Coordinates of C-alpha atoms in Angstrom, one line a residue:
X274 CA 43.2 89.6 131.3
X275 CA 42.8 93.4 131.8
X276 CA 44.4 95.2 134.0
X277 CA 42.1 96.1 137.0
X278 CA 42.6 99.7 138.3
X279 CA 41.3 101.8 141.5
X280 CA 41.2 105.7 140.9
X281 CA 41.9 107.1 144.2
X282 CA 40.9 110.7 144.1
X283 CA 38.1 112.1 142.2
X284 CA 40.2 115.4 141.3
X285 CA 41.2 117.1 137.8
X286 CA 44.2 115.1 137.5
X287 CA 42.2 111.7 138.4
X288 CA 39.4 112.9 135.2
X289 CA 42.1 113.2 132.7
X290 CA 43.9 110.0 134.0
X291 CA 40.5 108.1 133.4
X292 CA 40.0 109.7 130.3
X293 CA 43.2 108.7 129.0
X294 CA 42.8 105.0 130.2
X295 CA 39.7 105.0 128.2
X296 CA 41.7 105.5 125.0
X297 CA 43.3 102.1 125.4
X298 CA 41.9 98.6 124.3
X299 CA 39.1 97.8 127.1
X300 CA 40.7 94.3 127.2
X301 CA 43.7 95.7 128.5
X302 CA 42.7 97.7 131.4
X303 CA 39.4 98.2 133.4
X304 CA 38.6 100.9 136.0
X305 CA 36.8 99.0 138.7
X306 CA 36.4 101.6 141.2
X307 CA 37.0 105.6 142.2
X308 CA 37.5 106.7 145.9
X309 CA 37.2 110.5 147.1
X310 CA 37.0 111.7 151.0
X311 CA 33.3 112.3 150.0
X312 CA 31.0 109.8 148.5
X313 CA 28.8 112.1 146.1
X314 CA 32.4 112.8 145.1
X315 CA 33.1 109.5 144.1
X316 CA 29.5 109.0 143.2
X317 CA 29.5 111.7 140.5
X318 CA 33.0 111.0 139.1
X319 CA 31.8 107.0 138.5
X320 CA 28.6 108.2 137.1
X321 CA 30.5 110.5 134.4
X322 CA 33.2 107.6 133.6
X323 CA 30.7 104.7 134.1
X324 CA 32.9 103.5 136.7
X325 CA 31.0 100.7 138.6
X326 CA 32.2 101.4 142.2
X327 CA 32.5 103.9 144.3
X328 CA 33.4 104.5 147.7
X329 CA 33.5 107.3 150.1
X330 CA 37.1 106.9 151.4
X331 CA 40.4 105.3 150.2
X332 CA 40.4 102.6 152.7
X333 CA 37.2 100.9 151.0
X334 CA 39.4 101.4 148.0
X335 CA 42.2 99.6 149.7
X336 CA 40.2 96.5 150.7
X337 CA 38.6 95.9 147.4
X338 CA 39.6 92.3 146.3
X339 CA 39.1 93.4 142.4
X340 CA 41.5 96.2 142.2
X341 CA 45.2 95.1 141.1
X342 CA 46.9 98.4 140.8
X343 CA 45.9 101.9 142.1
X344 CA 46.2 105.6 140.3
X345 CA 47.2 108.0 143.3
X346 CA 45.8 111.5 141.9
X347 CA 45.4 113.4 145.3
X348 CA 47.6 116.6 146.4
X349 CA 51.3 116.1 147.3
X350 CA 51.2 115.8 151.0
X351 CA 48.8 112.9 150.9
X352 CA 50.9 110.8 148.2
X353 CA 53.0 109.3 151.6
X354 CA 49.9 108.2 153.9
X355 CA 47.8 107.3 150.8
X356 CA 50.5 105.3 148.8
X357 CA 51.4 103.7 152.1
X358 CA 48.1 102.3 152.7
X359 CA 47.4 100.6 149.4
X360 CA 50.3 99.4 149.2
X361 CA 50.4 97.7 153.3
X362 CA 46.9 96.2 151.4
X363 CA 48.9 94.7 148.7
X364 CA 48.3 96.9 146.0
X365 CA 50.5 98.0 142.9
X366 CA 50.6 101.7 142.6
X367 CA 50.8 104.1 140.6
X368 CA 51.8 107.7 142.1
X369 CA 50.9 111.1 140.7
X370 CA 54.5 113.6 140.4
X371 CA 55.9 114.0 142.5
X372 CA 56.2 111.0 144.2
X373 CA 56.3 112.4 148.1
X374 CA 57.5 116.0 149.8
X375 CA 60.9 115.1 150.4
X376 CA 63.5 112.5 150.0
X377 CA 62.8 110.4 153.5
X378 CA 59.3 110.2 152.0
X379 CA 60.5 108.2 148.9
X380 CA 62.5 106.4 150.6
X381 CA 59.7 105.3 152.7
X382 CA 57.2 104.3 149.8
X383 CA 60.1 102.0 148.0
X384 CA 60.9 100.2 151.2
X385 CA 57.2 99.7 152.3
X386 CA 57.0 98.7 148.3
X387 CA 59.8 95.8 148.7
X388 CA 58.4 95.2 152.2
X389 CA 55.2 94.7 150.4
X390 CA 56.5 93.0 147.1
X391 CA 54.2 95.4 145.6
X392 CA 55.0 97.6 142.2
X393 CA 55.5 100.7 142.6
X394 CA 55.9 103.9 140.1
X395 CA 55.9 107.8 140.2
X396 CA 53.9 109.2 137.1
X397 CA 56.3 111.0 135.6
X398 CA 54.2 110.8 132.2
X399 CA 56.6 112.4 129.9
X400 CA 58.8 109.6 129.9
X401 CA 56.8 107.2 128.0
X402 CA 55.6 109.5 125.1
X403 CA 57.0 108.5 121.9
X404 CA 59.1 111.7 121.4
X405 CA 60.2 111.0 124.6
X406 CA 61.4 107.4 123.7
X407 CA 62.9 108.9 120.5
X408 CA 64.9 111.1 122.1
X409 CA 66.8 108.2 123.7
X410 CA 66.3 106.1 120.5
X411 CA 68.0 109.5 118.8
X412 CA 70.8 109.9 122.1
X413 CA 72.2 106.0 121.9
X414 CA 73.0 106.4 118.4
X415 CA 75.1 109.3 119.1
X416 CA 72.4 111.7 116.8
X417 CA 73.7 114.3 118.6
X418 CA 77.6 113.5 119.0
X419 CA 78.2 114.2 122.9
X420 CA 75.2 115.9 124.9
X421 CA 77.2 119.0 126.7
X422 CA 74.2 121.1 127.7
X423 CA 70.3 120.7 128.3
X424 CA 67.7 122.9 129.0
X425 CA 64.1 123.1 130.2
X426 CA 61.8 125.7 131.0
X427 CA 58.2 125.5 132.5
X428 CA 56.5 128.3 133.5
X429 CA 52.5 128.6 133.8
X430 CA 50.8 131.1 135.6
X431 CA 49.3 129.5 138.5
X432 CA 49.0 131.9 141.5
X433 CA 45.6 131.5 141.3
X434 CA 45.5 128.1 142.0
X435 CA 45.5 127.1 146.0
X436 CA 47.7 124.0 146.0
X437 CA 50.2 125.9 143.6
X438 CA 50.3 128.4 146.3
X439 CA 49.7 126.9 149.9
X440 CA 52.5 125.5 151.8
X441 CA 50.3 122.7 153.8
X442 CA 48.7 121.6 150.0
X443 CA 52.5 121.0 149.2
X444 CA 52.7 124.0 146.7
X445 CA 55.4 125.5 144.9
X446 CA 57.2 126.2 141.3
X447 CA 59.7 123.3 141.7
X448 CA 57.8 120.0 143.3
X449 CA 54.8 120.9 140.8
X450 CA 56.1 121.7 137.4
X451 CA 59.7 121.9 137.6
X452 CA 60.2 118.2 138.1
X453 CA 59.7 117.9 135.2
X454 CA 62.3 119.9 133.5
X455 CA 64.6 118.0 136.0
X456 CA 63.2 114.4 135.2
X457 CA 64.0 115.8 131.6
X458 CA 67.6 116.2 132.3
X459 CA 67.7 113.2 134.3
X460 CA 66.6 111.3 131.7
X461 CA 69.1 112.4 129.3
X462 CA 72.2 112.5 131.6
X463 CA 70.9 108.6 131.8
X464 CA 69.7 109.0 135.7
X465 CA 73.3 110.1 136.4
X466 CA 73.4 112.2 139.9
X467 CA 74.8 115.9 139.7
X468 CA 78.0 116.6 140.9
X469 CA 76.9 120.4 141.8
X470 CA 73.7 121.9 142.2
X471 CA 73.2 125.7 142.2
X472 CA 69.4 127.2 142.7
X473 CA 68.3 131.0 143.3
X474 CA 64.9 131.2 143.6
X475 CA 62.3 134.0 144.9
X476 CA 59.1 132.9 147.4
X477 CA 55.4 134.2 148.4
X478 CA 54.9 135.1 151.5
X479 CA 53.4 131.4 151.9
X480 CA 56.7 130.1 151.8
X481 CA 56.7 128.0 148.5
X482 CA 59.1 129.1 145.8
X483 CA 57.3 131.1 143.1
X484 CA 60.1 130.6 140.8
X485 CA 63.1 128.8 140.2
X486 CA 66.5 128.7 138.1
X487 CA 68.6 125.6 138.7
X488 CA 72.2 124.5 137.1
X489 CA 73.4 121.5 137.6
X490 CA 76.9 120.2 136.9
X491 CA 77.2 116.6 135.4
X492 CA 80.5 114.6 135.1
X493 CA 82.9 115.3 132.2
X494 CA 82.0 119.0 131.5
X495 CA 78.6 118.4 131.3
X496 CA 76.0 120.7 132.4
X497 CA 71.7 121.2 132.8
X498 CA 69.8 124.5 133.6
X499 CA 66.1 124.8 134.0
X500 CA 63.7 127.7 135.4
X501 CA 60.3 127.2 136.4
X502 CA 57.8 129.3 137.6
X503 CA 54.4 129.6 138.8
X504 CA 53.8 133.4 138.4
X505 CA 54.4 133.7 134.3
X506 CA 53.7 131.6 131.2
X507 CA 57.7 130.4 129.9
X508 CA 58.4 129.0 126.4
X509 CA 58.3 125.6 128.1
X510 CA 60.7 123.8 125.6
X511 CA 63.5 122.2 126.3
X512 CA 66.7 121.6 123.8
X513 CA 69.9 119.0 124.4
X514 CA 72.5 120.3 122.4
X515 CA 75.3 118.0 121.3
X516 CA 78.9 118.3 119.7
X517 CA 76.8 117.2 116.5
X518 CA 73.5 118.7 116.9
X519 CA 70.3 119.7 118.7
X520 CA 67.0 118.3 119.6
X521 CA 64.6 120.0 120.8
X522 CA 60.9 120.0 121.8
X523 CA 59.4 123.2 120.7
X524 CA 56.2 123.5 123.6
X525 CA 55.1 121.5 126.2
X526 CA 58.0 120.0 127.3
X527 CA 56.3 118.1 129.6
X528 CA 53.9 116.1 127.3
X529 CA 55.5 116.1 124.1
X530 CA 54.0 115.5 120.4
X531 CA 56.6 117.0 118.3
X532 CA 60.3 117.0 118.1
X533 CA 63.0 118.9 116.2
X534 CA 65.9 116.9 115.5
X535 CA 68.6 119.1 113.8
X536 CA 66.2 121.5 112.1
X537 CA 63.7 118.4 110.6
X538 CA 60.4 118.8 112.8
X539 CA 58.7 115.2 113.3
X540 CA 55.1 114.8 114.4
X541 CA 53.7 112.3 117.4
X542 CA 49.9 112.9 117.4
X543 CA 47.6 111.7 120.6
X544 CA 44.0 110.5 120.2
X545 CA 41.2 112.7 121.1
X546 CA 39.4 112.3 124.6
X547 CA 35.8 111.6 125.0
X548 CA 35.4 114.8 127.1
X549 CA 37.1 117.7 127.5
X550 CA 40.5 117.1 130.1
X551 CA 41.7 119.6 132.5
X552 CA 45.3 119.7 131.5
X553 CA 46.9 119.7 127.6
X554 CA 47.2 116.3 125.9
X555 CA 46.4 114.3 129.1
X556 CA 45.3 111.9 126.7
X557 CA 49.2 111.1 126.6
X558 CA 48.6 109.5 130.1
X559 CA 48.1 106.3 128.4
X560 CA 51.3 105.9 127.6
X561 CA 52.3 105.4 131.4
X562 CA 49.6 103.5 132.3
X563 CA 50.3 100.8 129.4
X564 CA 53.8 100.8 131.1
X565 CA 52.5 99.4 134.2
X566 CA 50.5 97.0 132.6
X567 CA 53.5 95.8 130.8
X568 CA 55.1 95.6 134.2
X569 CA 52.5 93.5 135.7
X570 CA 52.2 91.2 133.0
X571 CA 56.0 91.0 133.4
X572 CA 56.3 90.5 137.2
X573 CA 57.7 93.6 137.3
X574 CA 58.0 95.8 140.7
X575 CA 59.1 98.9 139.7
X576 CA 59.4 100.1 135.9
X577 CA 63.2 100.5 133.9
X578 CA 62.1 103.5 132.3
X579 CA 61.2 105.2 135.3
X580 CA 62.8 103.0 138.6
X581 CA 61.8 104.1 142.1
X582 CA 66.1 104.9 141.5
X583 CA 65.0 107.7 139.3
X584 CA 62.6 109.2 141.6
X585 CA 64.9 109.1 144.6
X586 CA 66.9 110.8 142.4
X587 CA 64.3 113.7 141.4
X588 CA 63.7 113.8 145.7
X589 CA 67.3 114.4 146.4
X590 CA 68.1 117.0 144.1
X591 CA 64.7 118.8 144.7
X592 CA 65.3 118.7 148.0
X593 CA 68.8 120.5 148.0
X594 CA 67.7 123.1 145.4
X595 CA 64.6 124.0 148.1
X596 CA 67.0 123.8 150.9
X597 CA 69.3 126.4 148.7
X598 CA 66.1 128.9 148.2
X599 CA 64.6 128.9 151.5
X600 CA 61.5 126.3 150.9
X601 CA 60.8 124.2 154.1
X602 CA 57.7 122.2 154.2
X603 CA 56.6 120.6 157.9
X604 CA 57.1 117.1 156.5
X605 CA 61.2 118.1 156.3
X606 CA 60.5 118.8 160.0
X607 CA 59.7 115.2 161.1

């Protein structure tokens, strides 16, 4: 049986999520419907997918008996409401990065999630690319000897861009694209929480943190640093270095197809989209959303490789490294 799936948002993120499903077998998963706030919205993103349903709001999308498990592609500060209402219907979701404002939120989805004895998962894509799986594959083994320091940068200018920028569209460097580099340390440091967290940052005049630096200190002499910004293009690659060796992952940190494993490059090529995306290699969503199939078919309610433990996680120490710059959003107010 495929794997029945509600698009909820008809947004960039939501086109290249649709696109990349398409690139798996269509007896595995099936978009049965897409939800916006407008109809012709909906209307026009189902036309260009050949999506069969569409509705003009996402509780239609909520009470549709067909849909198993539901994409959340909408701006931050609706992830909380919007989550909460698919899943108080009984549906699985899937959450776009990152998974709520603050850490209360999170903690709000996973309990309505075991309330609900629903599945539940923040897209944190990255983790289920193949370089990304290597890289633990490659860490286990002790490729490296013992990981002492990782890095990340992600910087892409974005100032342009209004929920990058606004502080009511949930913008800013850190909950945008530097979750990412700190999902990436998170990931090799095994989900292990820091022991010290240390963030400098500069902010717009809208309040949200333009740009970031953040070192973290991990248990036995173990440390992390990333920088993220919205204001300049960084290298965006990230490198663990080990007592052994170094791996790194030369671009696009974020949605890796190449890694460097002391010095020998190896390749991890995505298929090609039938239309252009929005975003680089947003083809390499499939990879997550075969995860939650493989969930599903498991009788799974959250995923190992990225557990709702992972994203409180990401909440927590996101939260203190705003708290340290200066960011406040009115959702830490309630």
């Amino acid at each position: 049986m495929a794997t029945r799936w509600g698009i909820c948002s008809a947004g960039k993120i939501s086109h290249d999520f649709t696109v990349a499903l398409k690139t798996l077998p269509l007896g595995d998963h099936q978009i049965v419907a897409v939800a916006a706030r407008k109809l012709q919205d909906a209307q026009e993103f189902a036309k260009k997918h050949s999506i069969p349903q569409a509705y003009g709001s996402y509780e239609e999308l909520a009470r549709d008996p067909e849909i198993e498990v539901v994409y959340v592609g909408t701006i931050h500060p609706y992830h909380l409401p919007v989550g909460m209402l698919f899943m108080k219907a009984q549906k699985n979701v899937l959450c776009e990065k990152p998974m709520a404002m603050n850490l209360r939120e999170v903690q709000e989805l996973v309990a309505s999630a075991k309330i609900n004895k629903v599945f539940l998962m923040e897209a944190v894509w990255t983790r289920f690319f193949p370089a990304s799986l290597e890289i633990e594959r490659l860490l286990s083994r002790g490729e490296v000897g013992e990981v002492k320091m990782v890095k990340a940068d992600f910087g892409v200018p974005l100032m342009h861009v209004p929920r990058a920028v606004e502080k009511e569209l949930g913008g800013g460097a850190l909950l945008d694209i530097g979750i990412y580099c700190l999902q990436f340390i998170c990931m090799v440091y095994n989900g292990e929480k820091p022991e010290c967290i240390q963030a400098t940052g500069v902010c717009l005049d809208t309040g949200v943190d333009e740009g970031m630096v953040v070192t973290l200190k991990f248990s036995k002499n173990r440390m992390a640093v990333f920088t993220c910004s919205i204001a300049v293009e960084l290298p965006n690659d990230a490198v663990i270095v080990g007592t052994k060796g170094t791996i790194r992952v030369p671009e696009h940190m974020w949605c890796p197809t190449s890694l460097v494993v002391n010095g020998k490059e190896i390749q991890y090529p995505l298929p090609e989209p039938y239309l252009p995306l929005n975003f680089i290699n947003s083809t390499g969503m499939r990879y997550e959303a075969e995860e939650v199939r493989q969930c599903l078919l498991k009788g799974l309610k959250e995923s190992p490789r990225m557990s709702q433990a992972d994203s409180l996680l990401l909440a927590e120490v996101m939260d203190e490294a705003r708290r340290q710059v200066g960011v406040a959003y009115s959702q830490d107010c309630q």
